[in-house]
mmCIF file of C-alpha atoms in Angstrom:
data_model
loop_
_atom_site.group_PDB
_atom_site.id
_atom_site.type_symbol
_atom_site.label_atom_id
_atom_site.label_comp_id
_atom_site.label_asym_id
_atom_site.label_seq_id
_atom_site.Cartn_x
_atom_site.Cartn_y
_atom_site.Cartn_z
ATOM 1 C CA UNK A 18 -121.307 6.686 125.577
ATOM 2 C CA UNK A 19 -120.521 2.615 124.874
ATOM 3 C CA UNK A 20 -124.103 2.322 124.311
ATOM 4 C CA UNK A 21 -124.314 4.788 121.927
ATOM 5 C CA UNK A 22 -120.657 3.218 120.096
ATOM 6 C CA UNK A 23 -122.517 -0.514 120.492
ATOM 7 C CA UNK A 24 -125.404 0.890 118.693
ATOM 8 C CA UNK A 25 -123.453 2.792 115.665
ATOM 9 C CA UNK A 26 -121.477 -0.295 115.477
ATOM 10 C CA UNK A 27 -124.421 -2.526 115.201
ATOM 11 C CA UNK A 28 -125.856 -0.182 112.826
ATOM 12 C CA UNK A 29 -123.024 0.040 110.254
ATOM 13 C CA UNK A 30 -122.944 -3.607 110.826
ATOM 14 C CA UNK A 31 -126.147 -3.990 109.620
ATOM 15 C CA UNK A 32 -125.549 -1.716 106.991
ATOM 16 C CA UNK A 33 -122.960 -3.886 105.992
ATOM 17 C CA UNK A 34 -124.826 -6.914 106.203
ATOM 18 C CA UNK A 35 -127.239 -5.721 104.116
ATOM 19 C CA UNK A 36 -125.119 -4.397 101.016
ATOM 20 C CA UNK A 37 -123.379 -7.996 100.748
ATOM 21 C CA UNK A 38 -126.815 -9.990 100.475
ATOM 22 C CA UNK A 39 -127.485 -7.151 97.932
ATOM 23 C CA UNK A 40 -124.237 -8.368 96.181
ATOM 24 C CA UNK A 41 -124.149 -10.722 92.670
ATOM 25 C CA UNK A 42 -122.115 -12.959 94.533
ATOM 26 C CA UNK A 43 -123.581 -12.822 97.732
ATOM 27 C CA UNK A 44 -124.831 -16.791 97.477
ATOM 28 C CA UNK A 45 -121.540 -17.941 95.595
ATOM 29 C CA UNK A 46 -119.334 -19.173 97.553
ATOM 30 C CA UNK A 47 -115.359 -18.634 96.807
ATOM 31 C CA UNK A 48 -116.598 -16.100 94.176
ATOM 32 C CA UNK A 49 -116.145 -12.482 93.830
ATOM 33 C CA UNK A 50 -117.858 -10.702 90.982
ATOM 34 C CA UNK A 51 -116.246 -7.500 90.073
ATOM 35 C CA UNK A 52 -119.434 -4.834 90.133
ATOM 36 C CA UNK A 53 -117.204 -1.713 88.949
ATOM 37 C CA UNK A 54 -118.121 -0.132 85.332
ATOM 38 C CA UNK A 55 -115.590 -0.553 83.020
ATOM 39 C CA UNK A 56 -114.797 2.786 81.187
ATOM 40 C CA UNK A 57 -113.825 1.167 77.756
ATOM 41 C CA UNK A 58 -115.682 -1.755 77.776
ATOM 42 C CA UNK A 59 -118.630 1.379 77.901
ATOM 43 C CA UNK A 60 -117.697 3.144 74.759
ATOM 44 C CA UNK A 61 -118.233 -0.012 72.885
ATOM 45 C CA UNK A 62 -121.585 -0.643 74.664
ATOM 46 C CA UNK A 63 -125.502 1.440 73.050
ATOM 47 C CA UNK A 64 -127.502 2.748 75.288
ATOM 48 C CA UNK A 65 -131.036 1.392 73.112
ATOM 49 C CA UNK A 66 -131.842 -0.363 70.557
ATOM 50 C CA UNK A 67 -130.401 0.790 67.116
ATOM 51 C CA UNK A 68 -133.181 1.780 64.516
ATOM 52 C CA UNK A 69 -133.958 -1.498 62.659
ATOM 53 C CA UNK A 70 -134.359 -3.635 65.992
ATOM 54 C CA UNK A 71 -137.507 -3.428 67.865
ATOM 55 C CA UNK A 72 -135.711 -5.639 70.635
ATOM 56 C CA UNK A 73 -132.484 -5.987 72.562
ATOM 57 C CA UNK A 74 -133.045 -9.911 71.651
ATOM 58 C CA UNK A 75 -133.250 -8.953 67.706
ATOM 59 C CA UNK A 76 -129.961 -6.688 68.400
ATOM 60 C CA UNK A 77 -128.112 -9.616 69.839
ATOM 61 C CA UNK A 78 -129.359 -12.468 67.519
ATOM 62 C CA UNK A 79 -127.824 -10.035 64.919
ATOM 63 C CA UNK A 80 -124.404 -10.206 66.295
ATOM 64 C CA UNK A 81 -124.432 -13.691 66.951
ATOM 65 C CA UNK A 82 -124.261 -14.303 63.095
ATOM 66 C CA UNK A 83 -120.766 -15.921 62.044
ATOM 67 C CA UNK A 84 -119.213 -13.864 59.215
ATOM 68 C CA UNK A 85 -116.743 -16.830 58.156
ATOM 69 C CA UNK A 86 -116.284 -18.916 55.099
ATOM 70 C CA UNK A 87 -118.392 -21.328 56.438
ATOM 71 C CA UNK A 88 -121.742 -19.985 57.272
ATOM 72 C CA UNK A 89 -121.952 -17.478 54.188
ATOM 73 C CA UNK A 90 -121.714 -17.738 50.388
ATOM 74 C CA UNK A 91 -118.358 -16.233 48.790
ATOM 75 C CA UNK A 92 -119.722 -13.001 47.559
ATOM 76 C CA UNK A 93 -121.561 -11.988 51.339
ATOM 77 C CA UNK A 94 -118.107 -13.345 53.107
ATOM 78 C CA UNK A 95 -116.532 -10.884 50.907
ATOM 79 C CA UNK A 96 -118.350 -7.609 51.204
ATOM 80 C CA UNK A 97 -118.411 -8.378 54.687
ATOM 81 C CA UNK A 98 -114.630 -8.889 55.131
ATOM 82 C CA UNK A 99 -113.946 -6.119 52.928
ATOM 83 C CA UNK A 100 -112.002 -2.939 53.923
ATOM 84 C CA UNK A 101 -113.560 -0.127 54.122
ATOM 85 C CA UNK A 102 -110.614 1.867 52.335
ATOM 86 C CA UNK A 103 -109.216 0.081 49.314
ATOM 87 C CA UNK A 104 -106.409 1.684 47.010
ATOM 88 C CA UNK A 105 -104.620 0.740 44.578
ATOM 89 C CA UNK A 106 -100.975 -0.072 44.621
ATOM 90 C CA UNK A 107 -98.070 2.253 44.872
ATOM 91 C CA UNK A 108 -101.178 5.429 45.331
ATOM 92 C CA UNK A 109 -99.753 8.142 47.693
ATOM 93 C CA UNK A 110 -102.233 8.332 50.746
ATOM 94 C CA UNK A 111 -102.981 11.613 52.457
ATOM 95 C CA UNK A 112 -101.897 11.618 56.053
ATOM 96 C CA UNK A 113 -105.051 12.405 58.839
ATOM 97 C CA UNK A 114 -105.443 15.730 59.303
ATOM 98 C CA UNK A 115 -104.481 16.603 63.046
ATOM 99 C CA UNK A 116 -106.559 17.831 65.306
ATOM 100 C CA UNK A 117 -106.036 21.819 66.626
ATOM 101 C CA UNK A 118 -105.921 19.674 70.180
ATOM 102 C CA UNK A 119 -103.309 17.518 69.108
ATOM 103 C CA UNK A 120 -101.111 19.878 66.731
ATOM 104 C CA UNK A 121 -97.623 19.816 68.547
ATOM 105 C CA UNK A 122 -96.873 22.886 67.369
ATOM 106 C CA UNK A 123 -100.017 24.471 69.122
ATOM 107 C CA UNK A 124 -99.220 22.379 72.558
ATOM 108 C CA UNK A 125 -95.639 23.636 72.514
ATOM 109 C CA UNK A 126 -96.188 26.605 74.312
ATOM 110 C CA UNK A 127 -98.119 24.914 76.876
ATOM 111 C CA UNK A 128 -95.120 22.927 77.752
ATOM 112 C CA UNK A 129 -92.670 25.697 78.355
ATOM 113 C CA UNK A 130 -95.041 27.235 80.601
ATOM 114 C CA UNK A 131 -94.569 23.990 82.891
ATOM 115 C CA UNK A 132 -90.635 24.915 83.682
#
């Protein structure tokens, strides 16, 4: 029975062995790299290449491009900077239109059920 509890032990300690050399930081010392996927950080992430890129490097060059004052001419700082709503002053603005999901008068029900 030890023999067999020596060997599982050795085993998971293998095991264990072998998923930290498997690790980022497995050759940094006083360093722990965080592997866990972060759940926003995701949304903002594309799982290809958009349409006009033929590479991830084209993708990312295109990013990299400064949109201030100082890299670009007046008129492209502008249309870049510019909001993509403009109105003009004093103009009543239409509120969002709720969602069915989110209409508190549909959830309301739902919430009485709960006492």
């Amino acid at each position: 029975a030890e023999e067999r509890k020596k060997s599982a032990s050795d085993a998971r300690e293998a095991m264990v062995r072998e998923a930290a050399a498997r690790r980022k930081d497995a050759a940094l010392r006083h360093v722990i790299i965080s592997e866990k996927r972060d759940k926003k950080a995701a949304t903002f992430t594309t799982a290809g290449v958009p349409f006009p890129f033929s590479s991830r490097e084209q993708f990312e060059r295109s990013l990299r491009a400064p949109l201030g004052k100082e890299w670009n001419t007046t008129a492209s700082h502008q249309s870049l900077t510019a909001p993509k709503v403009s109105t003009v002053k004093g103009t009543i603005i239409d509120p969002i239109a709720i969602h069915r999901k989110a209409d508190p008068a549909k959830n309301a029900s739902r919430k009485l059920k709960g006492h």
